[in-house]
Short mmCIF file of C-alpha atoms in Angstrom, two decimals:
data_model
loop_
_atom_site.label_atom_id
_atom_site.label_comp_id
_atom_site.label_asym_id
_atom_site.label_seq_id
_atom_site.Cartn_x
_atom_site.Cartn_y
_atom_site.Cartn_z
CA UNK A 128 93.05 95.42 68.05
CA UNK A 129 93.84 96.93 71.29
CA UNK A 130 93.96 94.87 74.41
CA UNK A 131 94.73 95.51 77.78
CA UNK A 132 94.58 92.92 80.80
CA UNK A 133 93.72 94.44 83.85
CA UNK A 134 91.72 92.46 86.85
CA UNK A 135 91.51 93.30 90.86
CA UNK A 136 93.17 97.00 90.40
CA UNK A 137 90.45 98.26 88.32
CA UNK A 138 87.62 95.86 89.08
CA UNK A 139 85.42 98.38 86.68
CA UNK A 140 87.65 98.30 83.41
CA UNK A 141 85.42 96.79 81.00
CA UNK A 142 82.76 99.91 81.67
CA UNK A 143 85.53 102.70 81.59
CA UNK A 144 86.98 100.84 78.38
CA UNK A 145 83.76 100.88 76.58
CA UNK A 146 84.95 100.30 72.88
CA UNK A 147 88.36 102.07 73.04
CA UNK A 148 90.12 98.65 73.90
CA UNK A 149 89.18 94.89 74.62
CA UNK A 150 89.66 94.08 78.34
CA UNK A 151 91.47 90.44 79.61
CA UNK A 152 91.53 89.07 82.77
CA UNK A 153 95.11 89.26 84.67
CA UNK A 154 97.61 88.29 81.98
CA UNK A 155 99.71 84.28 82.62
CA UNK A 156 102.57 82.87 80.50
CA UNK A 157 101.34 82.69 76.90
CA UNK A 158 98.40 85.48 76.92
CA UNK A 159 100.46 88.03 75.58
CA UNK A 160 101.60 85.85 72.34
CA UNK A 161 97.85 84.58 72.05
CA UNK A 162 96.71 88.15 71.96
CA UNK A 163 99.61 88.68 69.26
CA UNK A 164 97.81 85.58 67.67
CA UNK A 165 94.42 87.57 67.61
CA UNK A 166 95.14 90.79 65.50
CA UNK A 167 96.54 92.57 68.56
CA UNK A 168 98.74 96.08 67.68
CA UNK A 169 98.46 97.84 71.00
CA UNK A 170 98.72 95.97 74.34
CA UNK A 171 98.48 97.16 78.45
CA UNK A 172 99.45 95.08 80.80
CA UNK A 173 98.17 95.81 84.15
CA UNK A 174 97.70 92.84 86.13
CA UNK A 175 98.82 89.12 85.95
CA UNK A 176 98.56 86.03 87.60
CA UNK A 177 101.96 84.95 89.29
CA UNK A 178 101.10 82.43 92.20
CA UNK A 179 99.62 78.89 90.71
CA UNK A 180 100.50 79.64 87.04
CA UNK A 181 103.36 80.63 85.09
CA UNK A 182 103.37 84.01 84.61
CA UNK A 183 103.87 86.22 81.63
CA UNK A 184 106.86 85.17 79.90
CA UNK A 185 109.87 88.25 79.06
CA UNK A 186 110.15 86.56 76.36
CA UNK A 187 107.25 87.09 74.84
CA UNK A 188 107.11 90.70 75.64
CA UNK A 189 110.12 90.64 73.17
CA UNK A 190 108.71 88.93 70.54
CA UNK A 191 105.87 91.48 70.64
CA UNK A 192 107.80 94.41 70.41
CA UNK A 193 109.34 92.76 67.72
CA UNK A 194 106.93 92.12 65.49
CA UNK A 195 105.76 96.49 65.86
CA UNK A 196 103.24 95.88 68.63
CA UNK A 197 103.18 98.75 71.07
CA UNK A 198 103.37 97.52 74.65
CA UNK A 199 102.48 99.74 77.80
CA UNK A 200 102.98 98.29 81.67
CA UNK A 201 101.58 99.75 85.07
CA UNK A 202 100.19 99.83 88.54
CA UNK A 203 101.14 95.75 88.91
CA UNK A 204 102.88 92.90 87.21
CA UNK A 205 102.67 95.39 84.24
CA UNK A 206 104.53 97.87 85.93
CA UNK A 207 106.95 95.38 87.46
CA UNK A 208 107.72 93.65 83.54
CA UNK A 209 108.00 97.48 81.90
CA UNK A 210 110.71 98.34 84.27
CA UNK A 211 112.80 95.00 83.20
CA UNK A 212 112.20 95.37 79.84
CA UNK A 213 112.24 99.49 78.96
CA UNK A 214 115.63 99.13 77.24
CA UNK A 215 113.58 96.83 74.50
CA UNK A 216 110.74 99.58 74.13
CA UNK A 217 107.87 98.36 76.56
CA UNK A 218 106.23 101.65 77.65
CA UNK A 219 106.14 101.85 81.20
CA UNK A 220 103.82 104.51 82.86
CA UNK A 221 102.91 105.92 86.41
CA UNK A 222 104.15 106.09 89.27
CA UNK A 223 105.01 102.50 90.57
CA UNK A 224 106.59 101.90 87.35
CA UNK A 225 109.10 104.94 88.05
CA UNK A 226 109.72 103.41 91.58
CA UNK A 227 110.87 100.08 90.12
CA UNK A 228 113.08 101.71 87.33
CA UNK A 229 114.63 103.94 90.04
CA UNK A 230 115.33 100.69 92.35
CA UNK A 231 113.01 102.10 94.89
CA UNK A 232 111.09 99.01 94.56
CA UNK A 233 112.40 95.01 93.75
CA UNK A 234 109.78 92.54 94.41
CA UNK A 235 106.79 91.73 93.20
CA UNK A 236 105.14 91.39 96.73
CA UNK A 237 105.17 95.18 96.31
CA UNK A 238 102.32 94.74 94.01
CA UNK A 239 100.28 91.79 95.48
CA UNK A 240 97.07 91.61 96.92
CA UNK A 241 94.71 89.16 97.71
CA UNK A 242 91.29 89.60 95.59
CA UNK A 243 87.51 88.04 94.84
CA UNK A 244 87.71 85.49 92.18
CA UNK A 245 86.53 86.83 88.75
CA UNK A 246 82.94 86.14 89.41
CA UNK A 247 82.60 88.60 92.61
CA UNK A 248 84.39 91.42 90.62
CA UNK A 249 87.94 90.71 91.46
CA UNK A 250 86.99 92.54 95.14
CA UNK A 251 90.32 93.53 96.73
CA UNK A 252 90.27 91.85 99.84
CA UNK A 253 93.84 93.06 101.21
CA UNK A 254 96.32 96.05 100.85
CA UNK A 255 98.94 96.08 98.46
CA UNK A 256 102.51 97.76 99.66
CA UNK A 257 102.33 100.43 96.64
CA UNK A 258 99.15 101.81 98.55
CA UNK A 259 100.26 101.56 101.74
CA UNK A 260 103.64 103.88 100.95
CA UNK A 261 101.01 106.29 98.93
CA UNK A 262 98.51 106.61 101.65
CA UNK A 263 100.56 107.18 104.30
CA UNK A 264 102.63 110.08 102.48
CA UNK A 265 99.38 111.89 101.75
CA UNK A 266 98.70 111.76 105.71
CA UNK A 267 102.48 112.71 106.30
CA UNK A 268 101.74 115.55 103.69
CA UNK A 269 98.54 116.67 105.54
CA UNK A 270 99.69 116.38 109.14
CA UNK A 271 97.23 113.22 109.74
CA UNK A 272 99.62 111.49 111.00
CA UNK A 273 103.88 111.90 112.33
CA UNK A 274 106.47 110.70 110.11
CA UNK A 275 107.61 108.39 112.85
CA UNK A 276 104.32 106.74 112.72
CA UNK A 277 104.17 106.67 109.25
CA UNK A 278 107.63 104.95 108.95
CA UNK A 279 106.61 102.14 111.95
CA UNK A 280 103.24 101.36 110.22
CA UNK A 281 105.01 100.83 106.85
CA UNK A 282 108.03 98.65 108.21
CA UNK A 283 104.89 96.78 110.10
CA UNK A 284 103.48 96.09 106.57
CA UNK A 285 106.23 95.01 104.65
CA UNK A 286 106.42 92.44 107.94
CA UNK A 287 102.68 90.92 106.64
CA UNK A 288 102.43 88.67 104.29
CA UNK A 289 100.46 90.42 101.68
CA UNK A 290 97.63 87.42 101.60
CA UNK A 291 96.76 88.63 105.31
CA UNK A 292 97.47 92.55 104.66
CA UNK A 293 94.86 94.59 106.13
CA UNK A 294 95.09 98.07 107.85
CA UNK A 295 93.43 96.21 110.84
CA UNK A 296 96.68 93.90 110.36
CA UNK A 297 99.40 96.44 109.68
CA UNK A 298 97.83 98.78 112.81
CA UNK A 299 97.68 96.08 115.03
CA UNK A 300 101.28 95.02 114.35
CA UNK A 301 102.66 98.11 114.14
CA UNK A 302 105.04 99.48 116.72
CA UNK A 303 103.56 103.06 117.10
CA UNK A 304 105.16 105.84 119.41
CA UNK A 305 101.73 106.53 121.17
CA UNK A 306 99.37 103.49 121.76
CA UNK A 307 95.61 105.24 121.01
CA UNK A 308 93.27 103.72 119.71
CA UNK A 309 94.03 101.36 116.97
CA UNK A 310 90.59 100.31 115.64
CA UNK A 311 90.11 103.99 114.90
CA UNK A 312 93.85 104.83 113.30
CA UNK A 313 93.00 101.62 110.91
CA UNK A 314 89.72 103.12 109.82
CA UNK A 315 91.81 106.27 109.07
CA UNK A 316 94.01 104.69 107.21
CA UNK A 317 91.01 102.74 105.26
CA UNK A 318 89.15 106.32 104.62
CA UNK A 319 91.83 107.96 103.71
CA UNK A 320 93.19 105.18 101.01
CA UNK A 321 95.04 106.38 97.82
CA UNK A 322 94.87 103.59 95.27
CA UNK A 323 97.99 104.61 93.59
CA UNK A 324 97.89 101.15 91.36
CA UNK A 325 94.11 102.47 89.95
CA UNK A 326 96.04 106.07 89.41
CA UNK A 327 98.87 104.70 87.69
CA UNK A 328 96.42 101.80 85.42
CA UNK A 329 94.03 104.73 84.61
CA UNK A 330 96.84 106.33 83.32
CA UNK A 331 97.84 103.60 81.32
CA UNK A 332 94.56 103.53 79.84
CA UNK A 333 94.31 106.73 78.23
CA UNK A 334 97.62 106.13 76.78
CA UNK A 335 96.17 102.84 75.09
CA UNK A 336 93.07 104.74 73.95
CA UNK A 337 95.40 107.45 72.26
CA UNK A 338 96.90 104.77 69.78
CA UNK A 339 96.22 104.20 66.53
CA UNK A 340 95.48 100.59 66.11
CA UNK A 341 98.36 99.83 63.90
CA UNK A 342 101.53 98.25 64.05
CA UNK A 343 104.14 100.38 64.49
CA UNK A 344 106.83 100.58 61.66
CA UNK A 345 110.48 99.74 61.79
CA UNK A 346 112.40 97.76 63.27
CA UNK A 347 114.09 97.81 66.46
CA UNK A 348 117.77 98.14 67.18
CA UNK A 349 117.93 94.56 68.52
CA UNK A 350 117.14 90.84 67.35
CA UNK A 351 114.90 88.73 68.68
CA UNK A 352 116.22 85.27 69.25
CA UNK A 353 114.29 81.85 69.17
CA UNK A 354 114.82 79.37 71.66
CA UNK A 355 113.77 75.90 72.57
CA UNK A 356 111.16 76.89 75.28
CA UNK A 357 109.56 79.79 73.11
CA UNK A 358 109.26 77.04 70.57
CA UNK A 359 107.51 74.92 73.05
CA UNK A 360 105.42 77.91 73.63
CA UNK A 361 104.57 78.49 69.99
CA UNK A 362 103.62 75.16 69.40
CA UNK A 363 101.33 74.78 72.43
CA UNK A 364 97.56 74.95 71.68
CA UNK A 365 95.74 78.51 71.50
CA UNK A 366 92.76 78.62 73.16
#
């Protein structure tokens, strides 16, 4: 079975996965091992929850790739956990995930948004950092707008916390060399959006619709160790 958890970055999934792969809602402590649990062989982790859960465990990631599953990250928390744990064999893929393996990016705030709950389509209500940075290098690249503006707007962004992230937000506060009109650079910025973390978890899913829905064979060149809190975890309830 081939599973991939993916909410507010591709709001759509379940009607561009049609039967290639199962989708799951954004991925908390213990989803991954259930998943394991289920008959799963090839997993993508796009997004997970992080703010009033515990999110998805390292730990488990491990024990995955342990027992042969194939395990891809992007575009979010996905791209975030494949960067910490590439040495073990998680996949990483795109182009956020290259920016947090190169050290370009640290925190997870890079990745947050505020969205709809499930039931209005995970609607992204607010502007992740990822797509801020990509947005305004395609305007750099383009002449839309100076490099000096580009590099104000962005430190105003990173200023926002990402709950209250809008371009209306990140215009208003920005310290720009030429005050115009604002209302009409933020509508720029809105038109001219590049959604890097739907490039990179697109991505991500044509990789996961290229596997075979098998285990993989072998081992790998490390041992997974059990601990008192995975035991805890195994022996909690699967739902």
């Amino acid at each position: 079975m081939k599973v991939v958890f993916v909410g507010p970055t591709v709001p759509d999934a379940r009607k561009l996965a049609g039967a290639a792969f199962a989708v799951r809602p954004p991925a908390m402590q213990g989803d991954i091992l259930r998943a394991i649990r289920a008959g799963g062989t090839v997993i993508g982790l796009v997004d997970g929850n992080f703010e009033h859960v515990a999110p998805v465990w390292h730990k488990e990631i491990l024990f995955a790739l342990s027992q042969g599953v194939q395990i891809f990250g992007a575009a979010s928390m996905g791209a975030l956990r494949a960067a910490e744990c590439a040495s073990f064999g998680m996949i990483g893929v795109g182009e956020i995930f290259r920016r947090y393996a190169a050290g370009e990016l640290a925190d997870d705030s890079d990745v947050a948004l505020l969205h709809a709950p499930a039931e209005l389509g995970y609607a992204p209500l607010t502007v992740p950092l990822v797509n801020v940075h990509a947005t305004l290098a395609r305007l750099r690249q383009s002449g839309s707008i100076t490099a000096g503006d580009a590099a104000r707007i962005e430190a105003a962004a990173r200023q926002i916390f990402y709950k209250r992230r809008t371009w209306a937000a990140i215009v208003a506060d920005a310290d720009l060399q030429t005050d115009g009109d604002r209302a009409a650079l933020a509508a720029r910025l809105h038109q001219g959006l590049v959604d890097q973390k739907r490039v990179d978890a697109l991505e991500l899913f044509e990789m996961v619709r290229a596997q075979p829905d098998e285990l993989r064979g072998g081992r790998p060149n490390w041992e997974f160790n059990s601990t008192s809190m995975w035991k805890v975890l195994l022996n909690q309830p699967q739902t």
